[in-house]
Short mmCIF file of C-alpha atoms in Angstrom, two decimals:
data_model
loop_
_atom_site.label_atom_id
_atom_site.label_comp_id
_atom_site.label_asym_id
_atom_site.label_seq_id
_atom_site.Cartn_x
_atom_site.Cartn_y
_atom_site.Cartn_z
CA MET Z 1 0.00 0.00 0.00
CA LYS Z 2 2.80 2.41 0.92
CA GLN Z 3 4.54 1.69 -2.40
CA ASN Z 4 1.34 2.48 -4.32
CA GLN Z 5 1.01 5.81 -2.51
CA GLN Z 6 4.63 6.65 -3.29
CA ASN Z 7 4.11 5.79 -6.95
CA LEU Z 8 0.98 7.95 -7.06
CA GLU Z 9 2.80 10.90 -5.50
CA ARG Z 10 5.71 10.45 -7.88
CA ALA Z 11 3.38 10.34 -10.88
CA THR Z 12 1.51 13.43 -9.68
CA ASP Z 13 4.74 15.39 -9.33
CA PHE Z 14 5.91 14.13 -12.69
CA ILE Z 15 2.71 15.11 -14.52
CA LYS Z 16 3.17 18.71 -13.42
CA LYS Z 17 6.51 18.81 -15.23
CA LEU Z 18 5.30 17.57 -18.61
CA SER Z 19 4.96 19.98 -21.50
CA PRO Z 20 1.53 20.29 -23.17
CA ARG Z 21 2.84 18.21 -26.09
CA GLN Z 22 4.10 15.48 -23.75
CA LYS Z 23 0.76 15.46 -21.91
CA GLU Z 24 -1.10 15.04 -25.19
CA LEU Z 25 1.15 12.17 -26.18
CA VAL Z 26 0.68 10.45 -22.79
CA ASP Z 27 -3.08 10.93 -23.10
CA LEU Z 28 -3.11 9.18 -26.46
CA MET Z 29 -0.95 6.34 -25.14
CA ALA Z 30 -3.29 5.94 -22.18
CA LEU Z 31 -6.21 5.73 -24.59
CA GLY Z 32 -4.50 2.81 -26.32
CA TYR Z 33 -3.08 4.55 -29.38
CA ARG Z 34 -0.02 2.91 -30.92
CA ASN Z 35 2.95 5.09 -31.82
CA ASP Z 36 2.04 5.25 -35.50
CA LYS Z 37 -1.49 6.43 -34.67
CA ILE Z 38 -0.13 8.96 -32.18
CA ALA Z 39 2.11 10.34 -34.91
CA GLN Z 40 -0.84 10.59 -37.29
CA GLU Z 41 -3.11 12.21 -34.69
CA MET Z 42 -0.51 14.77 -33.61
CA GLY Z 43 0.86 15.45 -37.10
CA LEU Z 44 4.32 14.18 -36.18
CA LYS Z 45 6.78 11.74 -37.64
CA LEU Z 46 6.95 8.34 -35.97
CA LYS Z 47 10.56 8.97 -34.99
CA THR Z 48 9.51 12.19 -33.23
CA VAL Z 49 6.91 10.30 -31.23
CA LYS Z 50 9.46 7.69 -30.18
CA ASN Z 51 11.99 10.38 -29.30
CA THR Z 52 9.37 12.18 -27.20
CA ILE Z 53 8.26 9.04 -25.36
CA ARG Z 54 11.74 7.84 -24.47
CA PRO Z 55 12.73 10.66 -22.07
CA ILE Z 56 9.28 10.71 -20.45
CA PHE Z 57 9.55 7.11 -19.33
CA LYS Z 58 13.26 7.21 -18.69
CA LYS Z 59 12.50 9.70 -15.92
CA LEU Z 60 9.93 7.32 -14.41
CA LYS Z 61 12.35 4.41 -14.03
CA PRO Z 62 12.52 1.93 -12.44
CA SER Z 63 8.81 1.57 -11.85
CA VAL Z 64 7.83 1.32 -15.53
CA ASP Z 65 10.71 -0.56 -17.10
CA GLU Z 66 8.50 -3.42 -18.20
CA ASP Z 67 5.40 -1.60 -19.41
CA PRO Z 68 5.55 2.10 -20.35
CA ARG Z 69 1.97 2.04 -21.66
CA ALA Z 70 0.74 0.97 -18.24
CA ALA Z 71 2.63 3.94 -16.86
CA ALA Z 72 0.85 6.18 -19.38
CA VAL Z 73 -2.47 4.96 -18.05
CA MET Z 74 -1.29 5.68 -14.51
CA LEU Z 75 -0.18 9.18 -15.49
CA TRP Z 76 -3.46 9.82 -17.29
CA TYR Z 77 -5.41 8.72 -14.23
CA VAL Z 78 -3.40 10.98 -11.94
CA TYR Z 79 -3.71 13.93 -14.29
CA TYR Z 80 -7.47 13.70 -14.72
CA GLN Z 81 -8.46 12.49 -11.26
CA HIS Z 82 -6.47 14.91 -9.11
#
């Protein structure tokens, strides 16, 4: 339980530091969009999407090493519920 609270606090703090573009990208990931669809939706190249995602989740390590899309859902929840 304590670990979940720490993760939630960490995610909340992290969300506040994302740029509007990063928040939009995380939102789309949380909604289940694949990288190619995110690129299409945001009018970006696929490489740009990948290059934008990488530093977002690198900062969240080690809690999301295995599943960055699950982390996107967590971030989305924190952003919209708090």
